[in-house]
Coordinates of C-alpha atoms in Angstrom, one line a residue:
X223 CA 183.3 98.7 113.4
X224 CA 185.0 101.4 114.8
X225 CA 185.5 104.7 113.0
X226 CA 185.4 109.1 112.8
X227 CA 184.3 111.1 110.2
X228 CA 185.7 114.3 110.5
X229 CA 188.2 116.4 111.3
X230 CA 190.2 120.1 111.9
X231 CA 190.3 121.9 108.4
X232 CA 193.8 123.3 109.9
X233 CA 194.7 119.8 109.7
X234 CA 194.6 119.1 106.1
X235 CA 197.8 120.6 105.0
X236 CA 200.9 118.6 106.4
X237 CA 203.7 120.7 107.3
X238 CA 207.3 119.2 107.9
X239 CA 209.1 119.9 111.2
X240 CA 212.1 119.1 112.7
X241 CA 211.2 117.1 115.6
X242 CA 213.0 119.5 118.9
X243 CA 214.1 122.2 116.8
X244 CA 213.0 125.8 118.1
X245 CA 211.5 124.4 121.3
X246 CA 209.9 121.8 119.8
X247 CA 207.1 123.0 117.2
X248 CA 205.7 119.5 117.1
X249 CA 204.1 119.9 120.1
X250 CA 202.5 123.2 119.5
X251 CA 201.0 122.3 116.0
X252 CA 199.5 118.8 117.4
X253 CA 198.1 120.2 120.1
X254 CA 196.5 123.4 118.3
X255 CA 194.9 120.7 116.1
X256 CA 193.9 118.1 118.9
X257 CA 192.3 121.1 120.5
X258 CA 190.4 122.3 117.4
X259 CA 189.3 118.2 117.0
X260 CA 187.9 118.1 120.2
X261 CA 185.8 121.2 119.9
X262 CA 184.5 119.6 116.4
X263 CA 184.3 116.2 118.4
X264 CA 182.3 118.1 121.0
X265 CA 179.9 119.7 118.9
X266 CA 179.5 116.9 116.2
X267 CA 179.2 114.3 118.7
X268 CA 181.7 112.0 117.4
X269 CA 185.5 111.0 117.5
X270 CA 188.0 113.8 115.1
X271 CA 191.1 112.9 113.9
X272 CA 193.8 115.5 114.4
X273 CA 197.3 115.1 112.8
X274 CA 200.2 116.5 111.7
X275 CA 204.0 115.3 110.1
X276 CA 207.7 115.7 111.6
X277 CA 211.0 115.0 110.0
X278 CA 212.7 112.4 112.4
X279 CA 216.1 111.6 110.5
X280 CA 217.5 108.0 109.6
X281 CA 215.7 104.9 111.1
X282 CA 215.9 101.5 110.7
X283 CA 212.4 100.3 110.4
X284 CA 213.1 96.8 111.5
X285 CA 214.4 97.9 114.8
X286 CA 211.4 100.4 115.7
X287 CA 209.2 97.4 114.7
X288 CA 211.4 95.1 117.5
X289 CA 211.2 98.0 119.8
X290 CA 207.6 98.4 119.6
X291 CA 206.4 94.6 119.4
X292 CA 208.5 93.8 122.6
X293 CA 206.8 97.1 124.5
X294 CA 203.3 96.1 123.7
X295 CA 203.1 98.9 121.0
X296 CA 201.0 96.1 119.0
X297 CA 203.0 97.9 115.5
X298 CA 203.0 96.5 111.7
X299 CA 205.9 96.8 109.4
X300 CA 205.4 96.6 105.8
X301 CA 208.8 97.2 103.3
X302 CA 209.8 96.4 100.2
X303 CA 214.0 96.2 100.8
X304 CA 214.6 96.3 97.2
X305 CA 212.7 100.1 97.0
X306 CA 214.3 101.2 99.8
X307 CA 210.9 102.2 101.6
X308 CA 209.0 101.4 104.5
X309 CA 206.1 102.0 106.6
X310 CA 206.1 101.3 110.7
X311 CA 202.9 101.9 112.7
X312 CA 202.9 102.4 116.4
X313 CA 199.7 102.3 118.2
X314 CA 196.2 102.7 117.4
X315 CA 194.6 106.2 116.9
X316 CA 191.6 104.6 115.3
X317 CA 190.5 101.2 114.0
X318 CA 188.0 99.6 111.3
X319 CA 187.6 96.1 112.6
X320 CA 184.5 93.4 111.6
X321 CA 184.0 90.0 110.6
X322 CA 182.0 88.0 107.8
X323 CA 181.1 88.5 104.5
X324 CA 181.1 92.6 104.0
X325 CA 184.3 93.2 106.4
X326 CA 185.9 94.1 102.7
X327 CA 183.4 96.9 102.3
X328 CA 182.6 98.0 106.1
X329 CA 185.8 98.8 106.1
X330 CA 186.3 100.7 102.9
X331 CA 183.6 103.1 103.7
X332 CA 185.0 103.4 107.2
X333 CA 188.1 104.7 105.8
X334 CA 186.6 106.3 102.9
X335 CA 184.6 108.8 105.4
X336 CA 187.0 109.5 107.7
X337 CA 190.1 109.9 104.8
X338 CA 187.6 112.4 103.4
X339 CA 187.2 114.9 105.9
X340 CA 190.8 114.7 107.4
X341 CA 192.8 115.2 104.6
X342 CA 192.5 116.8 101.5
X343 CA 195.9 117.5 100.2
X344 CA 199.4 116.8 100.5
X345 CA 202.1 114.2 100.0
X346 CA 202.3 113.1 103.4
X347 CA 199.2 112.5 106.0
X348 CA 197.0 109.2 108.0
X349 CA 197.8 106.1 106.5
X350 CA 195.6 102.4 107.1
X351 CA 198.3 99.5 108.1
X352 CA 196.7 96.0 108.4
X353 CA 195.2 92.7 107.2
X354 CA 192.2 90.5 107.1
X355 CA 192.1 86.5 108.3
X356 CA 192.2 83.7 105.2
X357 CA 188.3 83.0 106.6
X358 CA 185.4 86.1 106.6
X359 CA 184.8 84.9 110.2
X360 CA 188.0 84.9 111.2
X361 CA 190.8 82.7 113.6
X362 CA 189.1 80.5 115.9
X363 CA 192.1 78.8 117.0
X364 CA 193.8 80.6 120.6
X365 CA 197.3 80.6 118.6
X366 CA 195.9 83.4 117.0
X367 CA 194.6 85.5 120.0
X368 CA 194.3 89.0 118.9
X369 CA 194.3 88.6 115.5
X370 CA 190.3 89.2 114.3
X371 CA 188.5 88.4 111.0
X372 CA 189.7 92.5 110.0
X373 CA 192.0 94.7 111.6
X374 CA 192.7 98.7 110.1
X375 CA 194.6 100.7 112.5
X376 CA 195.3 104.5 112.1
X377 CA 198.4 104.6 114.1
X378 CA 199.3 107.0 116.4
X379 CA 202.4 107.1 114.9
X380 CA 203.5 106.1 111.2
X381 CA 207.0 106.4 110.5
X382 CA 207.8 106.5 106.9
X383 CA 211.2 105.5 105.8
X384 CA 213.0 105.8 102.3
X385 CA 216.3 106.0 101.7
X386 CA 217.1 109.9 101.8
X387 CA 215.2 109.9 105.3
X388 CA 212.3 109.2 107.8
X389 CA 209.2 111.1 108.7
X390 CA 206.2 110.5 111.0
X391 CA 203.1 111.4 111.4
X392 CA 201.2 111.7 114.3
X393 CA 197.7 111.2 114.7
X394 CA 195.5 111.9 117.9
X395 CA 192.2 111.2 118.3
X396 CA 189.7 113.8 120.1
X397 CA 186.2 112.6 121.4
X398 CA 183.1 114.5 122.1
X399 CA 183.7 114.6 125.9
X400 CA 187.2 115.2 125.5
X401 CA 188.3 117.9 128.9
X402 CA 191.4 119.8 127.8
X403 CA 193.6 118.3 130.3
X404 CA 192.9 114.9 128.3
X405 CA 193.6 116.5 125.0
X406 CA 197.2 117.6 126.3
X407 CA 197.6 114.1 127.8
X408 CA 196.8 112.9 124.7
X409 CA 198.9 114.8 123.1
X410 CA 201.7 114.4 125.5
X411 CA 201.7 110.8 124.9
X412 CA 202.0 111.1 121.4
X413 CA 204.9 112.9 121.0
X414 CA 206.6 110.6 123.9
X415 CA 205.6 107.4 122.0
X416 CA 207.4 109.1 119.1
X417 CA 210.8 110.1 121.0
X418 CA 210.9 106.4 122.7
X419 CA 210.4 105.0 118.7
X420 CA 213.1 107.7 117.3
X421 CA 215.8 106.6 120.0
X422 CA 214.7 102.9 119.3
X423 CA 215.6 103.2 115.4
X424 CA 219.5 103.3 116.8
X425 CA 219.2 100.0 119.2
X426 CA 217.3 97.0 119.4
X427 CA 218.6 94.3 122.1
X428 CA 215.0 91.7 121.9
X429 CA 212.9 90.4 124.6
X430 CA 211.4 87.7 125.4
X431 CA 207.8 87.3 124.4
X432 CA 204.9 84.3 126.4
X433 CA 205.0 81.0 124.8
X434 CA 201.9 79.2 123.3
X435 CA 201.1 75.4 125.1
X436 CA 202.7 72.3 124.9
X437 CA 202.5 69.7 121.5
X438 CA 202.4 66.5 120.9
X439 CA 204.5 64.5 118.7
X440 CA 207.9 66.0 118.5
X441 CA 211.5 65.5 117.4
X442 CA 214.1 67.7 117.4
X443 CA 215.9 69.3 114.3
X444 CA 219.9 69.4 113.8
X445 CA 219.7 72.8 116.0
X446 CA 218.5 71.6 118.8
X447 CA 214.6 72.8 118.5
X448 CA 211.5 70.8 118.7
X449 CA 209.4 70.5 115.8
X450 CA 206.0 69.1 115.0
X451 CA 203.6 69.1 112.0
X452 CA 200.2 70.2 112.8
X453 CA 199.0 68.1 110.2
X454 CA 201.2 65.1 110.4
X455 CA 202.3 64.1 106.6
X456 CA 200.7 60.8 106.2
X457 CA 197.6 62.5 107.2
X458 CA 198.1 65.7 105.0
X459 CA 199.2 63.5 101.7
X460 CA 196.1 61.4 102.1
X461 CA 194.3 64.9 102.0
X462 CA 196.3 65.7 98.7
X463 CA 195.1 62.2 97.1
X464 CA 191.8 62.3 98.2
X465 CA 191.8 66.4 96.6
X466 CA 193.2 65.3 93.8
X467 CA 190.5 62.5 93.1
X468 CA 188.2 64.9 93.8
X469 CA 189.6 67.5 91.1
X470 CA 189.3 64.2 88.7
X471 CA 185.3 63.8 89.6
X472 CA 185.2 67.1 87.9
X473 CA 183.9 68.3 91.6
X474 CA 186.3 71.7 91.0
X475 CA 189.4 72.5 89.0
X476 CA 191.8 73.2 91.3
X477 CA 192.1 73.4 95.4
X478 CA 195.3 75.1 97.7
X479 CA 195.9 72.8 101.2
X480 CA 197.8 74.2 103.6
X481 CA 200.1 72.6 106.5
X482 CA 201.7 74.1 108.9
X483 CA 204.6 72.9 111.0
X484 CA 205.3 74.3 114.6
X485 CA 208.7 74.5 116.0
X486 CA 210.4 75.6 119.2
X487 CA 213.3 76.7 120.6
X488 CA 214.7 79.5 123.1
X489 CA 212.6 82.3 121.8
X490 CA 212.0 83.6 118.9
X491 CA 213.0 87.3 118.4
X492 CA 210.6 88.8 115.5
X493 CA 213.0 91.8 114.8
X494 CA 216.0 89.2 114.1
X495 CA 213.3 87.1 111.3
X496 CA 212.7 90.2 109.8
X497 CA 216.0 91.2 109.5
X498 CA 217.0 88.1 108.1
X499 CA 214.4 88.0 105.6
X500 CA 215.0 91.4 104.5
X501 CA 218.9 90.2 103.9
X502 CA 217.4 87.1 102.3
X503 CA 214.8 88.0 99.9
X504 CA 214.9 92.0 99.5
X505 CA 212.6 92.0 96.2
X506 CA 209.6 90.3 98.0
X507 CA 207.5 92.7 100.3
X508 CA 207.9 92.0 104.2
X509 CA 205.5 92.1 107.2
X510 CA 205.3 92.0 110.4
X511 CA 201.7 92.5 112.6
X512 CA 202.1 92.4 116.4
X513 CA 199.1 91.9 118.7
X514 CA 199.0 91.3 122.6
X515 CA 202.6 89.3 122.8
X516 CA 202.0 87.4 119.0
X517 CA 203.3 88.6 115.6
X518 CA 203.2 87.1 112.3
X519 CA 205.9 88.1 110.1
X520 CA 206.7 87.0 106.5
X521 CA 208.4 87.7 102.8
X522 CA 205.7 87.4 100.3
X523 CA 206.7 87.7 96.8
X524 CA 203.2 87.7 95.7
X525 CA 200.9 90.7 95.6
X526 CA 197.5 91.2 95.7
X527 CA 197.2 94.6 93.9
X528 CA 198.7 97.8 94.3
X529 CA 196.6 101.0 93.5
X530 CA 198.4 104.3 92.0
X531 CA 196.2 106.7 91.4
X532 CA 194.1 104.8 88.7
X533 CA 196.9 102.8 88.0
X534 CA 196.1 98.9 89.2
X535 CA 198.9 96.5 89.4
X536 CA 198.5 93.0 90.1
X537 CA 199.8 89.7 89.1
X538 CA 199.3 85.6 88.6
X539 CA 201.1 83.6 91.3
X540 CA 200.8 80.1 91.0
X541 CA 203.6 76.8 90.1
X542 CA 207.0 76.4 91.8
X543 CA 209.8 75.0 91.5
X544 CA 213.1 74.8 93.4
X545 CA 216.7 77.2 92.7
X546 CA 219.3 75.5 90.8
X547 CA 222.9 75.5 92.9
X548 CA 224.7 76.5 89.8
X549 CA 223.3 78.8 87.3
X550 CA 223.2 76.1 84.4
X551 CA 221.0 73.9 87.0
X552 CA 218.7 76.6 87.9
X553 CA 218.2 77.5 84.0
X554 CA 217.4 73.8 83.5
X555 CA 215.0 73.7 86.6
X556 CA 213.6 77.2 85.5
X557 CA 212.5 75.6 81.4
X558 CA 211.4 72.4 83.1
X559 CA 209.0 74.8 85.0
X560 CA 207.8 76.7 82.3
X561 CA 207.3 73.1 80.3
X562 CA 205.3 71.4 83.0
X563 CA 201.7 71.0 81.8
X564 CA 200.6 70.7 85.3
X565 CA 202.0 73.6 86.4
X566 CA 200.7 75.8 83.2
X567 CA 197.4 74.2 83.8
X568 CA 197.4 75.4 87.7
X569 CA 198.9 79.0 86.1
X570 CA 196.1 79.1 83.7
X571 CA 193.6 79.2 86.4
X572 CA 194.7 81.8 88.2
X573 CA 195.2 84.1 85.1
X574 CA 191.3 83.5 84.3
X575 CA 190.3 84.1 88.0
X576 CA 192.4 87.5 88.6
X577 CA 191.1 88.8 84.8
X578 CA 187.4 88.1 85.7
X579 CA 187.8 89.7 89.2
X580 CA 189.3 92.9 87.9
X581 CA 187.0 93.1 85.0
X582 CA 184.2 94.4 86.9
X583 CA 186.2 97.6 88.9
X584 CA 188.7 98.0 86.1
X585 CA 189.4 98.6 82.6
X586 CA 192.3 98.1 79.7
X587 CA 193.6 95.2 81.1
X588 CA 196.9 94.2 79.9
X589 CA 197.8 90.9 80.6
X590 CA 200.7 88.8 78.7
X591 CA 200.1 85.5 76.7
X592 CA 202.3 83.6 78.6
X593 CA 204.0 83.2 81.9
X594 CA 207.9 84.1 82.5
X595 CA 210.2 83.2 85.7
X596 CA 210.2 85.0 89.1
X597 CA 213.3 84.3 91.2
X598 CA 213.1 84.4 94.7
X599 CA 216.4 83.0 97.0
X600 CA 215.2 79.5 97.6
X601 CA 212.4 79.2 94.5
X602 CA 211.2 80.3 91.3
X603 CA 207.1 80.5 90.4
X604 CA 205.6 81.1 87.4
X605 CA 204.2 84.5 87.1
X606 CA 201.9 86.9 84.9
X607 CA 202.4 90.7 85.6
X608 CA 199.0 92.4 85.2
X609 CA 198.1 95.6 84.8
X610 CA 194.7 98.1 84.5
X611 CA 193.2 101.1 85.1
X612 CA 190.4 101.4 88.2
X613 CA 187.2 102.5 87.5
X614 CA 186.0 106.0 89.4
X615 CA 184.5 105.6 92.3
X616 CA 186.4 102.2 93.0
X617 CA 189.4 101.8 95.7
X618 CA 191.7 99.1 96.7
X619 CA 189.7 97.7 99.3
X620 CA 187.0 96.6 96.6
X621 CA 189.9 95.1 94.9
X622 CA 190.9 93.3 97.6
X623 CA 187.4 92.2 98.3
X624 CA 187.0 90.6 94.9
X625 CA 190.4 89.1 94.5
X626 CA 190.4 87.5 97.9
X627 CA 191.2 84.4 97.9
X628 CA 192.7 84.3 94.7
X629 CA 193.3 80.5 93.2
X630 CA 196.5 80.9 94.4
X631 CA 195.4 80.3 97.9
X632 CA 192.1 79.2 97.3
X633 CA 191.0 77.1 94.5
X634 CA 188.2 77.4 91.4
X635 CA 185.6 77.6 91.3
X636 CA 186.2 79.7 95.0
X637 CA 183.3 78.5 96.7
X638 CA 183.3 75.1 96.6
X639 CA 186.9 74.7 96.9
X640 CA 186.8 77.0 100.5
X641 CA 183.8 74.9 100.9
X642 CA 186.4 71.3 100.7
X643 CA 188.6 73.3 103.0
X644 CA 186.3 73.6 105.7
X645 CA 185.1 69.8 105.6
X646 CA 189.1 68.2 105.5
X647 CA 191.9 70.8 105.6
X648 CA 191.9 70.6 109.6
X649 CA 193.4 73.8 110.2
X650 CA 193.1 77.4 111.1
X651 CA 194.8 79.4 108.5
X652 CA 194.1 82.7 110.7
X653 CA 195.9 85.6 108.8
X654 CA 198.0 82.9 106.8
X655 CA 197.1 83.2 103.2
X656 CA 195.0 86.4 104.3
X657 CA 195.4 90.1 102.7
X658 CA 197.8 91.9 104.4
X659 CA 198.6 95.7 103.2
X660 CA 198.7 99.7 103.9
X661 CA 196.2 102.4 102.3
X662 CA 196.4 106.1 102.1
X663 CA 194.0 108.8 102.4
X664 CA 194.4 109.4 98.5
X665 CA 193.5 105.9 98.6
X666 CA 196.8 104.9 97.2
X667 CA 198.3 101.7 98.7
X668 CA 199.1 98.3 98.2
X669 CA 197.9 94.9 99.6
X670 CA 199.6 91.4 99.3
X671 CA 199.1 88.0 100.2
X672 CA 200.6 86.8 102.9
X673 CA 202.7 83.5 102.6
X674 CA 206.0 82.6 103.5
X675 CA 205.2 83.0 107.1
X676 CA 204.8 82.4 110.4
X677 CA 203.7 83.2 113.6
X678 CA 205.7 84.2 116.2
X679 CA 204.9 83.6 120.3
X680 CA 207.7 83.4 122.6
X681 CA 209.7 80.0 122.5
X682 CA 207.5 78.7 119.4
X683 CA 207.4 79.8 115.9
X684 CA 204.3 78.4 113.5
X685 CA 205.1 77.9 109.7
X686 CA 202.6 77.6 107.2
X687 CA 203.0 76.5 103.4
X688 CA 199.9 75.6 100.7
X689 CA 200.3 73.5 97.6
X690 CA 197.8 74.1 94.8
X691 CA 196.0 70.8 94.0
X692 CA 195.1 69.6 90.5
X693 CA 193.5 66.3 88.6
X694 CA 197.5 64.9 88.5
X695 CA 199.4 66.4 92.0
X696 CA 201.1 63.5 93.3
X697 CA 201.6 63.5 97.1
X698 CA 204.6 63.2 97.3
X699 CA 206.0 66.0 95.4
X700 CA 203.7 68.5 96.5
X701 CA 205.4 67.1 100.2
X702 CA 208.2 68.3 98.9
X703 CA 207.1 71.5 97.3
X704 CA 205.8 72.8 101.0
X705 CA 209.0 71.7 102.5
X706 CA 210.6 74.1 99.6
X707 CA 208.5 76.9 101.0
X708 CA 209.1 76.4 104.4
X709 CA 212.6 76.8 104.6
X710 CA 212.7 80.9 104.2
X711 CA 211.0 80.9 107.1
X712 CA 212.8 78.0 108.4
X713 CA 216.0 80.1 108.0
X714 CA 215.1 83.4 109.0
X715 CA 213.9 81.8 112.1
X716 CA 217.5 80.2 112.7
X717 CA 216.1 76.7 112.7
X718 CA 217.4 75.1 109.2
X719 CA 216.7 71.4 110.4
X720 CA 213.1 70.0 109.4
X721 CA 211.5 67.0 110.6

């Protein structure tokens, strides 16, 4: 774990500059403030946080994200299209990272320090970008090199776009042996990072990015790739029966098994995916996280929780069924879903799993009788909106920690479903089904779980879907149901054909 705890008091107060105007201010106020950081670095004997925010103009935040993936910026992008706001990190000014059970709350009281003394007003300052792995130890697998159990990065830079505009703000960190010639550096770099990422938001051309290792058992789709399923499907419906049976012995109530399916082609571009997936499903919230030549993008439509003030919203994720191609068929499809008993059933669950985890952080819950329809491009789920308020003293990070994973993506009771997964699902999840999210220093933010996606290396992209298993899941249609939600991804990724 990685963290500071302090920080200039003449950095609190944002102020808004144009970046170059007047012989560029920018400079002068980051730098008074990285000096004053290192002095208080220097005499408190730890790492201070100085920062301050610039207006940068119209971006495309897609594009800055391309940019900065194919320079080895290791960025995130998180957006919701359909708000018209996003949030693009570049570079790390400071990191929270760990591993096992209390990564959750290492990591909130990390942040919680160092949000603390750095900022104490103001509608713009430091915001967390990051996510955690499906499993509290994290990837083992090397497809998902650089990807730990936690990662929380500060950026240097975090360009915030909405519709009227962008802004950034930069953040430097100053260390207790800091000379001044390292604090201008520092400085220096900062603001250079940020020109390179402003002249980026007007032109993205791609590059290519190292490949992962051969496979085995391949055949080639209609465009020409090479795909292969990681868990081939007689194996993986096997694994559904033998789930199933075991959700009949009574051993749990319901269990989520993933597959994954990896495909290859001439390179995979991950500003181009997101792009298309911000065209293709603008109400769900993208991602993107580079690190060291990999990124995992996606399009999740289901959150984990958001946090406004004390306002928690949250929501019940779980039965799907496909989009009608006319809009009588995809009424019809739509009732049939809200009919099924099996898919109430595996609804049901997660409703009672989300209420008990909020109960102990939260209060007036508000949480509708019964399920209605949300739409995506390619699917429809069942879904309950929830709502409450968050107890004092209680952030978004303990949310998280108590939600994750939710019976969505994990099963119920939690234990010994993640417990069945470990014995027979036969694959590293990594940050698949993992939270993935932003947090202010007001402690504002908003985490979801990230599905629909895949990750991104080169010449080969790998897809991951989960099917929620109950006493009467037959094999074959839950097949069917993971093919369903493997074709955004599918798409966005140019490579429509399927094995």
């Amino acid at each position: 774990m990685k963290g500071t705890d302090a920080a200039p008091s003449d950095a609190r107060a944002p102020r808004v500059i144009e970046l170059g105007a007047g012989g560029d201010p920018a400079a002068g106020v980051l730098l008074t403030r990285a000096r004053t950081a290192a002095r208080r670095a220097a005499s408190q004997g730890h790492p201070v946080i100085a920062w301050t925010t610039v207006a940068v103009g119209s971006l495309d935040p897609v594009r800055v994200f391309g940019w900065a993936a194919s320079a080895g910026h290791d960025p995130m992008l998180w957006m919701r299209p359909h708000d018209g706001e996003a949030l693009v990190g570049v570079g790390r000014a400071w990191e929270s990272t760990g591993a096992g059970p209390s990564r959750f709350t290492e990591a909130r009281d990390a942040w919680r320090a160092l949000a603390r003394s750095v900022v104490t007003e103001g509608e713009n300052g430091p915001v967390l970008m990051g996510g955690f792995a499906f499993a509290a130890e994290g990837p083992q697998d090397v497809r998902w090199q650089g990807f730990g159990a936690a990662s929380l990065v500060l950026p240097r830079i975090l360009i915030s776009v909405r519709d009227a505009g962008a802004t950034a703000t930069l953040c430097v960190a100053a260390h207790q042996d800091d000379d001044a010639r390292r604090v201008e550096d520092e400085v220096a770099a900062t603001l250079g990072l940020l020109g390179a990422a402003v002249r980026s938001g007007d032109g993205y051309t791609g590059s290519g990015w190292p490949s992962l290792g051969s496979r085995a058992e391949i055949a080639v789709d209609r465009a020409g790739r090479v795909s292969e399923e990681l868990n081939p499907a007689g194996r993986w419906k096997a694994l559904v029966a033998r789930t199933a049976q075991a959700v009949r012995r009574g051993e749990f109530a319901k269990v989520v098994v993933a597959r994954a399916l990896s495909v290859r082609g001439v390179g995979f571009d991950p500003a181009q995916t997101l792009a298309r997936l911000r065209a293709g499903y603008p109400t769900c919230a993208l991602f993107g996280v580079a690190r060291g030549g990999r990124c995992f993008v996606g399009a999740t439509p289901e959150r984990l929780a958001r946090v406004r003030g004390d306002t928690v919203t949250a929501m019940a994720l779980a039965g799907s069924a496909p989009r009608g191609t006319s809009e009588e068929e995809d009424r019809r499809l739509g009732e049939a879903l809200l009919a099924s008993a099996k898919d109430r059933i595996e609804h049901a669950v997660v409703v009672d799993v989300v209420r008990a985890s909020l109960d102990g952080v939260c209060t007036d819950l508000s949480i509708p009788s019964a399920p209605t329809l949300l739409k995506v491009s390619n699917v429809q789920h069942l879904h309950t909106p929830i709502a409450a308020r968050l107890h004092k003293g209680s952030t978004l990070l303990d949310l998280v920690d108590r939600l994750h994973p939710t019976p969505a993506v994990g099963g119920v009771p939690r234990e010994d479903a993640l417990d069945w997964l470990r014995r027979h699902e036969d694959l590293d999840r990594g940050w698949y089904a993992g939270p993935i999210g932003w947090m202010d220093h007001r402690g504002d933010g908003e985490f979801a779980v990230a599905i629909r996606s895949a990750l991104l290396s080169g010449d080969e992209a790998v897809l991951f879907a989960g099917c929620g298993i109950v006493a009467d899941s037959d094999p074959e249609a839950e097949y069917e149901e993971s093919r369903l939600k493997l074709r955004p991804m599918l798409s966005a990724l140019g490579a429509n054909g399927e094995t």
